[in-house]
Short mmCIF file of C-alpha atoms in Angstrom, two decimals:
data_model
loop_
_atom_site.label_atom_id
_atom_site.label_comp_id
_atom_site.label_asym_id
_atom_site.label_seq_id
_atom_site.Cartn_x
_atom_site.Cartn_y
_atom_site.Cartn_z
CA MET A 107 -286.81 164.75 133.53
CA ILE A 108 -289.79 166.18 131.37
CA THR A 109 -289.19 165.85 127.78
CA THR A 110 -291.17 168.43 125.61
CA ARG A 111 -293.06 167.34 122.31
CA ARG A 112 -290.24 169.01 120.29
CA GLU A 113 -287.48 166.86 121.91
CA LEU A 114 -289.70 163.89 121.38
CA ASN A 115 -290.01 164.84 117.76
CA LYS A 116 -286.45 165.49 117.38
CA GLU A 117 -285.58 162.04 118.90
CA LYS A 118 -288.06 160.36 116.57
CA ILE A 119 -286.60 162.04 113.37
CA ARG A 120 -283.01 161.06 114.67
CA ARG A 121 -284.17 157.36 115.36
CA SER A 122 -285.81 157.38 111.88
CA ILE A 123 -282.69 158.46 110.19
CA LEU A 124 -280.47 155.92 111.98
CA LYS A 125 -282.98 153.18 111.05
CA ALA A 126 -282.88 154.50 107.46
CA SER A 127 -279.31 154.35 107.56
CA ARG A 128 -278.53 150.92 108.90
CA LYS A 129 -280.95 149.37 106.46
CA LEU A 130 -279.24 150.96 103.51
CA PHE A 131 -276.10 150.22 105.00
CA SER A 132 -276.70 146.74 105.00
CA THR A 133 -278.61 146.32 101.94
CA LYS A 134 -276.71 148.63 99.23
CA GLY A 135 -273.31 148.76 101.33
CA TYR A 136 -271.73 151.49 103.19
CA GLU A 137 -269.72 153.06 100.20
CA ASP A 138 -272.65 152.79 97.87
CA THR A 139 -275.34 154.56 100.10
CA MET A 140 -275.47 158.29 99.56
CA MET A 141 -277.13 160.82 102.13
CA GLU A 142 -279.63 161.29 99.46
CA ASP A 143 -280.70 157.76 99.77
CA ILE A 144 -280.99 157.89 103.32
CA ALA A 145 -283.17 161.16 103.18
CA VAL A 146 -285.46 159.31 100.74
CA THR A 147 -285.87 156.24 102.87
CA ALA A 148 -286.17 158.29 106.24
CA GLU A 149 -288.61 160.58 104.66
CA VAL A 150 -286.92 163.73 105.64
CA SER A 151 -284.94 166.44 103.60
CA LYS A 152 -280.93 165.96 103.16
CA ALA A 153 -280.57 169.06 105.25
CA THR A 154 -282.47 167.43 108.08
CA ILE A 155 -279.92 164.70 107.97
CA TYR A 156 -277.27 167.10 108.09
CA ASN A 157 -278.59 168.83 111.18
CA TYR A 158 -278.32 165.59 113.00
CA PHE A 159 -275.29 163.84 111.35
CA PRO A 160 -272.57 166.02 109.67
CA ASN A 161 -271.61 162.76 107.33
CA LYS A 162 -271.71 159.13 107.00
CA GLU A 163 -269.35 157.95 109.86
CA SER A 164 -271.36 160.13 112.24
CA LEU A 165 -274.38 157.68 111.36
CA LEU A 166 -272.09 154.91 112.37
CA ILE A 167 -271.40 156.53 115.45
CA GLY A 168 -274.83 157.18 116.35
CA THR A 169 -275.73 153.26 115.62
CA ALA A 170 -273.23 152.29 118.15
CA ASP A 171 -274.45 154.78 120.62
CA GLU A 172 -277.83 153.62 120.49
CA VAL A 173 -276.58 150.14 121.24
CA LEU A 174 -274.69 151.63 124.15
CA ASP A 175 -277.66 153.68 125.35
CA LYS A 176 -279.87 150.55 125.19
CA ILE A 177 -277.38 148.56 127.37
CA LYS A 178 -277.10 151.26 129.98
CA MET A 179 -280.81 151.53 130.26
CA LEU A 180 -280.79 148.02 130.68
CA LEU A 181 -278.47 148.01 133.42
CA ASP A 182 -280.40 150.95 135.09
CA SER A 183 -283.67 149.55 134.82
CA ASN A 184 -285.23 148.36 138.02
CA GLU A 185 -285.90 144.84 136.60
CA HIS A 186 -282.06 144.11 137.08
CA LEU A 187 -281.58 146.08 140.31
CA SER A 188 -281.06 142.68 142.24
CA THR A 189 -279.39 141.03 139.36
CA SER A 190 -275.88 139.97 140.34
CA SER A 191 -273.01 141.41 138.49
CA LEU A 192 -272.29 138.22 136.83
CA GLU A 193 -275.69 137.87 135.19
CA LYS A 194 -275.38 141.74 134.27
CA ILE A 195 -272.24 140.98 132.16
CA ARG A 196 -274.21 137.93 130.31
CA LEU A 197 -277.25 140.56 129.72
CA VAL A 198 -274.84 143.01 128.11
CA LEU A 199 -273.08 140.35 125.99
CA LYS A 200 -276.72 139.10 125.06
CA GLU A 201 -277.50 142.57 124.04
CA LEU A 202 -274.49 143.33 122.21
CA VAL A 203 -274.72 140.07 119.99
CA ILE A 204 -278.52 140.20 119.49
CA SER A 205 -278.19 143.90 118.42
CA SER A 206 -275.27 143.20 116.18
CA SER A 207 -276.90 140.17 114.35
CA GLU A 208 -279.64 142.51 112.99
CA TYR A 209 -277.22 144.25 110.97
CA LEU A 210 -274.34 142.02 110.69
CA GLU A 211 -272.16 143.55 108.06
CA LEU A 212 -272.88 146.82 109.45
CA SER A 213 -272.04 145.97 113.03
CA ARG A 214 -268.88 144.09 111.63
CA ARG A 215 -267.72 147.48 110.11
CA ILE A 216 -268.48 149.45 113.41
CA THR A 217 -266.43 146.73 115.43
CA TYR A 218 -263.49 147.00 113.12
CA LEU A 219 -263.64 150.74 113.31
CA ASN A 220 -264.10 150.78 117.01
CA SER A 221 -260.97 148.85 117.43
CA CYS A 222 -258.97 151.33 115.42
CA GLU A 223 -257.33 153.86 118.19
CA GLY A 224 -257.31 156.52 115.62
CA SER A 225 -260.96 156.23 114.76
CA PRO A 226 -263.79 158.67 116.11
CA MET A 227 -265.36 155.26 117.04
CA TYR A 228 -262.77 154.16 119.23
CA LYS A 229 -264.42 156.13 122.30
CA THR A 230 -267.34 153.91 121.85
CA ARG A 231 -265.50 150.67 122.38
CA GLN A 232 -263.91 152.17 125.53
CA GLU A 233 -267.24 153.00 126.90
CA MET A 234 -268.31 149.45 126.40
CA VAL A 235 -264.89 148.23 127.93
CA ASN A 236 -265.38 150.67 130.72
CA ILE A 237 -268.87 149.02 131.28
CA PHE A 238 -267.52 145.33 131.38
CA LYS A 239 -264.78 146.30 133.70
CA SER A 240 -267.10 147.93 136.18
CA LEU A 241 -269.17 144.88 136.16
CA VAL A 242 -266.38 142.55 136.38
CA LEU A 243 -264.85 144.33 139.48
CA SER A 244 -268.37 144.19 141.08
CA ALA A 245 -268.64 140.41 140.12
CA GLN A 246 -264.95 139.58 141.58
CA GLU A 247 -266.22 141.62 145.00
CA GLU A 248 -269.41 139.60 145.05
CA GLY A 249 -267.14 136.48 144.93
CA ASP A 250 -268.49 134.96 141.29
CA LEU A 251 -265.00 135.79 139.63
CA LYS A 252 -261.47 135.10 140.58
CA ASN A 253 -259.78 138.01 142.20
CA THR A 254 -256.37 136.33 140.97
CA VAL A 255 -257.09 137.01 137.52
CA SER A 256 -256.82 140.74 136.21
CA VAL A 257 -260.04 142.72 135.24
CA ASP A 258 -258.27 143.47 131.70
CA ASP A 259 -258.02 139.77 131.06
CA ILE A 260 -261.67 138.59 131.96
CA VAL A 261 -262.78 141.72 129.64
CA ASP A 262 -260.64 140.65 126.91
CA GLY A 263 -262.16 136.96 127.42
CA ILE A 264 -265.55 138.55 127.23
CA MET A 265 -264.92 140.73 124.32
CA GLY A 266 -263.40 137.69 122.61
CA ILE A 267 -266.70 135.88 122.85
CA TYR A 268 -268.59 138.81 121.14
CA LEU A 269 -265.87 138.67 118.33
CA ILE A 270 -266.25 135.04 117.99
CA ALA A 271 -270.06 135.45 117.57
CA LEU A 272 -269.74 138.55 115.18
CA PHE A 273 -266.92 137.18 113.03
CA GLU A 274 -266.51 133.31 113.48
CA TRP A 275 -270.25 131.94 113.85
CA PRO A 276 -271.63 131.62 110.24
CA HIS A 277 -274.75 133.19 109.32
CA LEU A 278 -274.95 134.71 112.84
CA ASP A 279 -278.01 137.01 111.43
CA ARG A 280 -279.87 133.88 110.30
CA ILE A 281 -279.42 131.93 113.50
CA PRO A 282 -283.04 131.73 115.51
CA GLN A 283 -282.72 133.64 118.42
CA PRO A 284 -283.38 130.74 121.10
CA PHE A 285 -280.53 128.67 119.54
CA LEU A 286 -278.23 131.69 119.35
CA LEU A 287 -278.95 132.57 123.09
CA GLU A 288 -278.18 128.86 123.81
CA LYS A 289 -275.08 129.08 122.42
CA LEU A 290 -274.03 132.07 123.48
CA ASN A 291 -274.66 131.01 127.20
CA ARG A 292 -272.89 127.82 126.78
CA THR A 293 -269.67 129.54 125.43
CA PHE A 294 -269.97 132.19 128.23
CA ASP A 295 -270.24 129.40 130.78
CA GLU A 296 -267.35 127.33 129.35
CA MET A 297 -265.17 130.39 129.24
CA LEU A 298 -266.00 131.19 132.98
CA PHE A 299 -265.72 127.67 134.07
CA PHE A 300 -262.13 127.05 132.74
CA TYR A 301 -260.54 130.48 133.10
CA PHE A 302 -262.29 132.88 135.77
CA GLN A 303 -264.85 131.70 137.74
CA LYS A 304 -264.19 130.40 141.46
#
């Protein structure tokens, strides 16, 4: 796929707007951040922001979509072609938690909105659940997860770990990454051992 200079520039502006919005939503709060503030921080006009994002909620959707795109690229990368599905589940969970810890309060807001069926962000949650379902099915076929447990139950357990990390681990955004990954791996392994692994 050939990307033109114009497309690259549009993507750069889009990322700059999202980065500015994440920073401001995290420091000033979602409600107190105005589109004008984002324009100043991103160094673009307010009209430019509206060309990419019609409202503040669409900036939240854009942020969630960026994380999803990162996860899809991670799964499609040559580096992980021969990685087992079980290890891919671990990689996706790790990416979700690390990305969320960068902008903790914003991630909590997005996660709440993702869980509301009437929210435009619910679609993002469903995409994430579908990624996990596909990986769980493959892990069951590979013999790494019990076939006697429903895919939905296993996905609920995986998503539960994410929610525990996001809402229950104090100061998730300040835990040193090596310690955070060790804690995440330990929690994941314990859940698998007790409930889902053969």
